[in-house]
Amino acid sequence: MATPPQGNPYATAPQAGGPHPYAQPGGHPQAPAVPPQQPTGNPFAQPGTFGPPQAHPGQPYGHPGTPYTPAPPHAHYQAHPQPLTPACRFCGGSPAVPVTFRAHRGLLVVMTFRKLDGPMCGTCGVAVYRALTTETLWQGWWSPVSLFVFTPFTLIHNLVVSRKVKKLQPPAPGHHGRQVDPGVPVHRRPLAYVGLVPVLWLLFMIVSGLTQNP
């Protein structure tokens, strides 16, 4: 019984010492092409730079031995700074309250207005109130419009606002600078009574007119 031939009966045996059957003429034999490997990880990462933490077995979010701790509720509200207490504009003491004191001067056809505003402590606020009120009492009556409108309004305004600063506690010693000297009260200042001159003159004119009529 005949033995069947082994291998491919149609294959051509290469010649000994001859060129490779797949080689290109005039070139070197080419190595079989190898598919390029896909890069793993972050292709832009530099050696020694920081990157996202690598996951470890049993620790999905942190480094080994560091368990994940959720943030407490409403933690983002604690980062906001607390509002600062206003300080006096003159001495820097506290407590202080924002107020506005006014002064008025009326001279026949010329009238001027002045004001001081800002946070003031009890001591400096009383000092400003007494100074501007006294200034208005002796300079604010020498104009008809000032006599009946602006001066009374200024005096009443200062009187109402002064109650805010009089309610404040004085600043703690050593926590403020040089304070404004409040001086004596308004009713003990001689200039405050200069305003009585135009008032008395007006009353005199009214009484004289009434007595001259039959």
PDB file of C-alpha atoms in Angstrom:
ATOM      1  CA  MET A   1       0.000   0.000   0.000  1.00  0.00           C
ATOM      2  CA  ALA A   2       1.490   3.401  -1.046  1.00  0.00           C
ATOM      3  CA  THR A   3       2.137   6.180   1.495  1.00  0.00           C
ATOM      4  CA  PRO A   4       0.464   9.590   0.669  1.00  0.00           C
ATOM      5  CA  PRO A   5       2.851  12.535   0.135  1.00  0.00           C
ATOM      6  CA  GLN A   6       3.499  14.853   3.100  1.00  0.00           C
ATOM      7  CA  GLY A   7       3.103  18.700   2.939  1.00  0.00           C
ATOM      8  CA  ASN A   8       1.684  20.855   0.222  1.00  0.00           C
ATOM      9  CA  PRO A   9       2.206  19.183  -3.085  1.00  0.00           C
ATOM     10  CA  TYR A  10       1.780  22.482  -4.942  1.00  0.00           C
ATOM     11  CA  ALA A  11       4.338  24.503  -2.950  1.00  0.00           C
ATOM     12  CA  THR A  12       7.514  25.536  -4.744  1.00  0.00           C
ATOM     13  CA  ALA A  13      10.672  24.836  -2.859  1.00  0.00           C
ATOM     14  CA  PRO A  14      12.890  27.894  -2.443  1.00  0.00           C
ATOM     15  CA  GLN A  15      16.197  27.817  -4.198  1.00  0.00           C
ATOM     16  CA  ALA A  16      19.210  27.454  -2.043  1.00  0.00           C
ATOM     17  CA  GLY A  17      21.133  30.653  -1.714  1.00  0.00           C
ATOM     18  CA  GLY A  18      18.551  32.539  -3.686  1.00  0.00           C
ATOM     19  CA  PRO A  19      16.565  35.654  -2.691  1.00  0.00           C
ATOM     20  CA  HIS A  20      13.588  35.497  -0.434  1.00  0.00           C
ATOM     21  CA  PRO A  21      10.453  34.993  -2.464  1.00  0.00           C
ATOM     22  CA  TYR A  22       8.706  37.930  -0.715  1.00  0.00           C
ATOM     23  CA  ALA A  23      11.631  40.345  -0.687  1.00  0.00           C
ATOM     24  CA  GLN A  24      11.432  43.491  -2.797  1.00  0.00           C
ATOM     25  CA  PRO A  25      14.152  43.916  -5.380  1.00  0.00           C
ATOM     26  CA  GLY A  26      16.979  46.259  -4.453  1.00  0.00           C
ATOM     27  CA  GLY A  27      15.975  46.602  -0.748  1.00  0.00           C
ATOM     28  CA  HIS A  28      16.549  44.943   2.540  1.00  0.00           C
ATOM     29  CA  PRO A  29      14.279  42.310   3.835  1.00  0.00           C
ATOM     30  CA  GLN A  30      11.403  43.848   5.758  1.00  0.00           C
ATOM     31  CA  ALA A  31      10.426  42.678   9.192  1.00  0.00           C
ATOM     32  CA  PRO A  32       6.830  41.733   9.673  1.00  0.00           C
ATOM     33  CA  ALA A  33       4.714  44.757  10.726  1.00  0.00           C
ATOM     34  CA  VAL A  34       3.856  44.930  14.419  1.00  0.00           C
ATOM     35  CA  PRO A  35       0.659  46.808  15.357  1.00  0.00           C
ATOM     36  CA  PRO A  36       1.414  49.856  17.595  1.00  0.00           C
ATOM     37  CA  GLN A  37       0.494  49.530  21.234  1.00  0.00           C
ATOM     38  CA  GLN A  38      -2.062  51.929  22.663  1.00  0.00           C
ATOM     39  CA  PRO A  39      -0.632  54.181  25.456  1.00  0.00           C
ATOM     40  CA  THR A  40      -2.096  53.599  28.874  1.00  0.00           C
ATOM     41  CA  GLY A  41      -2.765  56.213  31.535  1.00  0.00           C
ATOM     42  CA  ASN A  42      -2.576  59.992  31.051  1.00  0.00           C
ATOM     43  CA  PRO A  43      -0.462  60.758  27.946  1.00  0.00           C
ATOM     44  CA  PHE A  44       0.087  64.364  29.135  1.00  0.00           C
ATOM     45  CA  ALA A  45       1.265  63.529  32.632  1.00  0.00           C
ATOM     46  CA  GLN A  46       4.864  64.523  33.446  1.00  0.00           C
ATOM     47  CA  PRO A  47       7.082  62.477  35.729  1.00  0.00           C
ATOM     48  CA  GLY A  48       6.934  63.769  39.264  1.00  0.00           C
ATOM     49  CA  THR A  49       3.730  65.789  38.806  1.00  0.00           C
ATOM     50  CA  PHE A  50       0.596  65.386  40.826  1.00  0.00           C
ATOM     51  CA  GLY A  51      -2.334  63.531  39.418  1.00  0.00           C
ATOM     52  CA  PRO A  52      -5.543  61.903  40.507  1.00  0.00           C
ATOM     53  CA  PRO A  53      -5.114  59.392  43.259  1.00  0.00           C
ATOM     54  CA  GLN A  54      -4.893  55.794  42.115  1.00  0.00           C
ATOM     55  CA  ALA A  55      -7.497  53.401  43.383  1.00  0.00           C
ATOM     56  CA  HIS A  56      -6.293  50.658  45.699  1.00  0.00           C
ATOM     57  CA  PRO A  57      -7.988  47.422  46.524  1.00  0.00           C
ATOM     58  CA  GLY A  58     -10.543  48.059  49.222  1.00  0.00           C
ATOM     59  CA  GLN A  59     -10.053  51.851  49.133  1.00  0.00           C
ATOM     60  CA  PRO A  60     -12.100  53.312  46.233  1.00  0.00           C
ATOM     61  CA  TYR A  61     -11.504  57.055  46.952  1.00  0.00           C
ATOM     62  CA  GLY A  62      -8.330  57.629  48.896  1.00  0.00           C
ATOM     63  CA  HIS A  63      -4.908  56.396  49.786  1.00  0.00           C
ATOM     64  CA  PRO A  64      -4.404  53.173  51.665  1.00  0.00           C
ATOM     65  CA  GLY A  65      -5.608  53.507  55.224  1.00  0.00           C
ATOM     66  CA  THR A  66      -7.586  56.769  54.602  1.00  0.00           C
ATOM     67  CA  PRO A  67     -11.320  56.085  54.575  1.00  0.00           C
ATOM     68  CA  TYR A  68     -13.655  58.467  52.775  1.00  0.00           C
ATOM     69  CA  THR A  69     -15.340  60.949  55.122  1.00  0.00           C
ATOM     70  CA  PRO A  70     -18.358  62.873  53.786  1.00  0.00           C
ATOM     71  CA  ALA A  71     -18.489  66.648  54.380  1.00  0.00           C
ATOM     72  CA  PRO A  72     -20.798  67.748  57.211  1.00  0.00           C
ATOM     73  CA  PRO A  73     -24.101  69.297  56.119  1.00  0.00           C
ATOM     74  CA  HIS A  74     -24.125  73.066  55.583  1.00  0.00           C
ATOM     75  CA  ALA A  75     -20.326  73.182  55.825  1.00  0.00           C
ATOM     76  CA  HIS A  76     -20.107  75.708  52.984  1.00  0.00           C
ATOM     77  CA  TYR A  77     -22.028  78.262  55.032  1.00  0.00           C
ATOM     78  CA  GLN A  78     -19.308  78.359  57.682  1.00  0.00           C
ATOM     79  CA  ALA A  79     -16.759  79.803  55.262  1.00  0.00           C
ATOM     80  CA  HIS A  80     -18.541  83.163  54.917  1.00  0.00           C
ATOM     81  CA  PRO A  81     -17.032  85.925  57.097  1.00  0.00           C
ATOM     82  CA  GLN A  82     -19.189  87.400  59.797  1.00  0.00           C
ATOM     83  CA  PRO A  83     -20.253  91.046  59.322  1.00  0.00           C
ATOM     84  CA  LEU A  84     -17.948  93.455  61.075  1.00  0.00           C
ATOM     85  CA  THR A  85     -19.237  95.779  63.791  1.00  0.00           C
ATOM     86  CA  PRO A  86     -19.143  99.417  62.599  1.00  0.00           C
ATOM     87  CA  ALA A  87     -16.484 101.538  64.251  1.00  0.00           C
ATOM     88  CA  CYS A  88     -16.637 105.247  65.044  1.00  0.00           C
ATOM     89  CA  ARG A  89     -15.313 107.450  62.249  1.00  0.00           C
ATOM     90  CA  PHE A  90     -13.520 109.705  64.740  1.00  0.00           C
ATOM     91  CA  CYS A  91     -11.989 107.398  67.362  1.00  0.00           C
ATOM     92  CA  GLY A  92     -12.480 103.923  65.912  1.00  0.00           C
ATOM     93  CA  GLY A  93     -14.340 102.753  69.015  1.00  0.00           C
ATOM     94  CA  SER A  94     -17.271 100.397  69.150  1.00  0.00           C
ATOM     95  CA  PRO A  95     -20.237 100.157  69.482  1.00  0.00           C
ATOM     96  CA  ALA A  96     -21.173 102.782  66.917  1.00  0.00           C
ATOM     97  CA  VAL A  97     -24.247 103.595  64.859  1.00  0.00           C
ATOM     98  CA  PRO A  98     -24.574 105.352  61.464  1.00  0.00           C
ATOM     99  CA  VAL A  99     -26.088 108.823  61.974  1.00  0.00           C
ATOM    100  CA  THR A 100     -26.253 112.201  60.218  1.00  0.00           C
ATOM    101  CA  PHE A 101     -26.160 115.556  62.021  1.00  0.00           C
ATOM    102  CA  ARG A 102     -26.852 118.824  60.211  1.00  0.00           C
ATOM    103  CA  ALA A 103     -26.150 122.528  60.600  1.00  0.00           C
ATOM    104  CA  HIS A 104     -27.756 125.499  58.871  1.00  0.00           C
ATOM    105  CA  ARG A 105     -26.752 129.110  58.419  1.00  0.00           C
ATOM    106  CA  GLY A 106     -29.150 131.742  57.091  1.00  0.00           C
ATOM    107  CA  LEU A 107     -27.919 135.266  56.294  1.00  0.00           C
ATOM    108  CA  LEU A 108     -30.664 137.326  54.621  1.00  0.00           C
ATOM    109  CA  VAL A 109     -30.164 136.137  51.006  1.00  0.00           C
ATOM    110  CA  VAL A 110     -27.367 133.573  51.556  1.00  0.00           C
ATOM    111  CA  MET A 111     -27.983 130.165  53.097  1.00  0.00           C
ATOM    112  CA  THR A 112     -25.525 127.321  53.694  1.00  0.00           C
ATOM    113  CA  PHE A 113     -26.029 123.720  54.775  1.00  0.00           C
ATOM    114  CA  ARG A 114     -23.523 121.416  56.401  1.00  0.00           C
ATOM    115  CA  LYS A 115     -23.631 117.844  57.694  1.00  0.00           C
ATOM    116  CA  LEU A 116     -21.460 115.216  59.341  1.00  0.00           C
ATOM    117  CA  ASP A 117     -22.445 111.591  58.815  1.00  0.00           C
ATOM    118  CA  GLY A 118     -21.057 108.120  59.356  1.00  0.00           C
ATOM    119  CA  PRO A 119     -20.822 105.655  62.249  1.00  0.00           C
ATOM    120  CA  MET A 120     -20.276 107.394  65.601  1.00  0.00           C
ATOM    121  CA  CYS A 121     -19.880 106.142  69.131  1.00  0.00           C
ATOM    122  CA  GLY A 122     -21.838 107.582  72.025  1.00  0.00           C
ATOM    123  CA  THR A 123     -19.165 110.088  73.094  1.00  0.00           C
ATOM    124  CA  CYS A 124     -18.244 111.429  69.651  1.00  0.00           C
ATOM    125  CA  GLY A 125     -21.875 111.442  68.499  1.00  0.00           C
ATOM    126  CA  VAL A 126     -22.976 113.618  71.410  1.00  0.00           C
ATOM    127  CA  ALA A 127     -20.067 115.977  70.734  1.00  0.00           C
ATOM    128  CA  VAL A 128     -21.065 116.419  67.078  1.00  0.00           C
ATOM    129  CA  TYR A 129     -24.711 116.905  68.020  1.00  0.00           C
ATOM    130  CA  ARG A 130     -23.907 119.656  70.507  1.00  0.00           C
ATOM    131  CA  ALA A 131     -21.503 121.448  68.143  1.00  0.00           C
ATOM    132  CA  LEU A 132     -23.779 121.536  65.078  1.00  0.00           C
ATOM    133  CA  THR A 133     -26.914 122.314  67.063  1.00  0.00           C
ATOM    134  CA  THR A 134     -25.223 125.251  68.790  1.00  0.00           C
ATOM    135  CA  GLU A 135     -23.952 126.490  65.415  1.00  0.00           C
ATOM    136  CA  THR A 136     -27.495 126.403  64.019  1.00  0.00           C
ATOM    137  CA  LEU A 137     -29.005 128.144  67.036  1.00  0.00           C
ATOM    138  CA  TRP A 138     -26.938 131.285  66.622  1.00  0.00           C
ATOM    139  CA  GLN A 139     -26.444 131.356  62.825  1.00  0.00           C
ATOM    140  CA  GLY A 140     -29.673 129.973  61.436  1.00  0.00           C
ATOM    141  CA  TRP A 141     -32.204 132.698  62.219  1.00  0.00           C
ATOM    142  CA  TRP A 142     -31.027 135.581  60.042  1.00  0.00           C
ATOM    143  CA  SER A 143     -33.148 134.833  56.980  1.00  0.00           C
ATOM    144  CA  PRO A 144     -36.956 134.780  56.696  1.00  0.00           C
ATOM    145  CA  VAL A 145     -36.954 131.330  55.056  1.00  0.00           C
ATOM    146  CA  SER A 146     -34.444 130.000  57.562  1.00  0.00           C
ATOM    147  CA  LEU A 147     -36.428 131.410  60.462  1.00  0.00           C
ATOM    148  CA  PHE A 148     -39.616 129.544  59.575  1.00  0.00           C
ATOM    149  CA  VAL A 149     -38.410 126.468  57.625  1.00  0.00           C
ATOM    150  CA  PHE A 150     -34.792 125.355  57.603  1.00  0.00           C
ATOM    151  CA  THR A 151     -33.661 126.161  61.125  1.00  0.00           C
ATOM    152  CA  PRO A 152     -36.616 124.533  62.923  1.00  0.00           C
ATOM    153  CA  PHE A 153     -36.277 121.450  60.699  1.00  0.00           C
ATOM    154  CA  THR A 154     -32.525 121.178  61.408  1.00  0.00           C
ATOM    155  CA  LEU A 155     -32.974 121.483  65.174  1.00  0.00           C
ATOM    156  CA  ILE A 156     -35.723 118.867  65.294  1.00  0.00           C
ATOM    157  CA  HIS A 157     -33.717 116.495  63.066  1.00  0.00           C
ATOM    158  CA  ASN A 158     -30.639 116.707  65.284  1.00  0.00           C
ATOM    159  CA  LEU A 159     -32.713 116.186  68.415  1.00  0.00           C
ATOM    160  CA  VAL A 160     -34.261 112.978  67.047  1.00  0.00           C
ATOM    161  CA  VAL A 161     -30.971 111.555  65.763  1.00  0.00           C
ATOM    162  CA  SER A 162     -29.153 112.320  69.025  1.00  0.00           C
ATOM    163  CA  ARG A 163     -31.287 109.710  70.790  1.00  0.00           C
ATOM    164  CA  LYS A 164     -29.541 106.957  68.815  1.00  0.00           C
ATOM    165  CA  VAL A 165     -26.064 107.834  70.031  1.00  0.00           C
ATOM    166  CA  LYS A 166     -27.172 108.550  73.585  1.00  0.00           C
ATOM    167  CA  LYS A 167     -28.410 104.957  73.897  1.00  0.00           C
ATOM    168  CA  LEU A 168     -24.970 103.491  73.114  1.00  0.00           C
ATOM    169  CA  GLN A 169     -22.568 102.257  75.746  1.00  0.00           C
ATOM    170  CA  PRO A 170     -19.221 104.075  75.811  1.00  0.00           C
ATOM    171  CA  PRO A 171     -16.362 102.248  74.067  1.00  0.00           C
ATOM    172  CA  ALA A 172     -14.175 100.043  76.240  1.00  0.00           C
ATOM    173  CA  PRO A 173     -11.011 101.769  77.501  1.00  0.00           C
ATOM    174  CA  GLY A 174      -7.971 100.998  75.406  1.00  0.00           C
ATOM    175  CA  HIS A 175     -10.007 100.000  72.340  1.00  0.00           C
ATOM    176  CA  HIS A 176     -10.396 103.428  70.745  1.00  0.00           C
ATOM    177  CA  GLY A 177      -8.349 106.428  69.741  1.00  0.00           C
ATOM    178  CA  ARG A 178      -8.712 110.057  70.655  1.00  0.00           C
ATOM    179  CA  GLN A 179     -12.369 110.984  71.050  1.00  0.00           C
ATOM    180  CA  VAL A 180     -14.104 114.284  70.292  1.00  0.00           C
ATOM    181  CA  ASP A 181     -14.621 116.350  73.423  1.00  0.00           C
ATOM    182  CA  PRO A 182     -18.405 116.648  73.968  1.00  0.00           C
ATOM    183  CA  GLY A 183     -18.024 119.772  76.082  1.00  0.00           C
ATOM    184  CA  VAL A 184     -20.922 121.204  78.060  1.00  0.00           C
ATOM    185  CA  PRO A 185     -24.592 120.644  77.124  1.00  0.00           C
ATOM    186  CA  VAL A 186     -26.255 122.948  74.601  1.00  0.00           C
ATOM    187  CA  HIS A 187     -28.325 124.845  77.163  1.00  0.00           C
ATOM    188  CA  ARG A 188     -25.126 125.825  79.009  1.00  0.00           C
ATOM    189  CA  ARG A 189     -23.496 127.426  75.970  1.00  0.00           C
ATOM    190  CA  PRO A 190     -24.010 131.204  75.613  1.00  0.00           C
ATOM    191  CA  LEU A 191     -24.055 131.073  71.790  1.00  0.00           C
ATOM    192  CA  ALA A 192     -27.168 128.919  71.897  1.00  0.00           C
ATOM    193  CA  TYR A 193     -29.169 131.908  73.183  1.00  0.00           C
ATOM    194  CA  VAL A 194     -28.161 134.215  70.345  1.00  0.00           C
ATOM    195  CA  GLY A 195     -31.025 132.718  68.398  1.00  0.00           C
ATOM    196  CA  LEU A 196     -33.451 134.305  70.816  1.00  0.00           C
ATOM    197  CA  VAL A 197     -32.619 137.741  69.404  1.00  0.00           C
ATOM    198  CA  PRO A 198     -34.504 137.364  66.091  1.00  0.00           C
ATOM    199  CA  VAL A 199     -37.287 135.481  67.856  1.00  0.00           C
ATOM    200  CA  LEU A 200     -37.754 138.284  70.384  1.00  0.00           C
ATOM    201  CA  TRP A 201     -37.550 140.841  67.595  1.00  0.00           C
ATOM    202  CA  LEU A 202     -40.296 139.009  65.682  1.00  0.00           C
ATOM    203  CA  LEU A 203     -42.497 138.872  68.745  1.00  0.00           C
ATOM    204  CA  PHE A 204     -41.903 142.567  69.339  1.00  0.00           C
ATOM    205  CA  MET A 205     -42.999 143.424  65.793  1.00  0.00           C
ATOM    206  CA  ILE A 206     -46.145 141.337  66.137  1.00  0.00           C
ATOM    207  CA  VAL A 207     -47.105 142.874  69.454  1.00  0.00           C
ATOM    208  CA  SER A 208     -46.386 146.417  68.176  1.00  0.00           C
ATOM    209  CA  GLY A 209     -48.596 145.865  65.141  1.00  0.00           C
ATOM    210  CA  LEU A 210     -51.446 144.606  67.232  1.00  0.00           C
ATOM    211  CA  THR A 211     -51.308 147.502  69.696  1.00  0.00           C
ATOM    212  CA  GLN A 212     -51.172 150.199  66.993  1.00  0.00           C
ATOM    213  CA  ASN A 213     -54.411 149.064  65.336  1.00  0.00           C
ATOM    214  CA  PRO A 214     -57.498 150.746  66.851  1.00  0.00           C
TER     215      PRO A 214
END
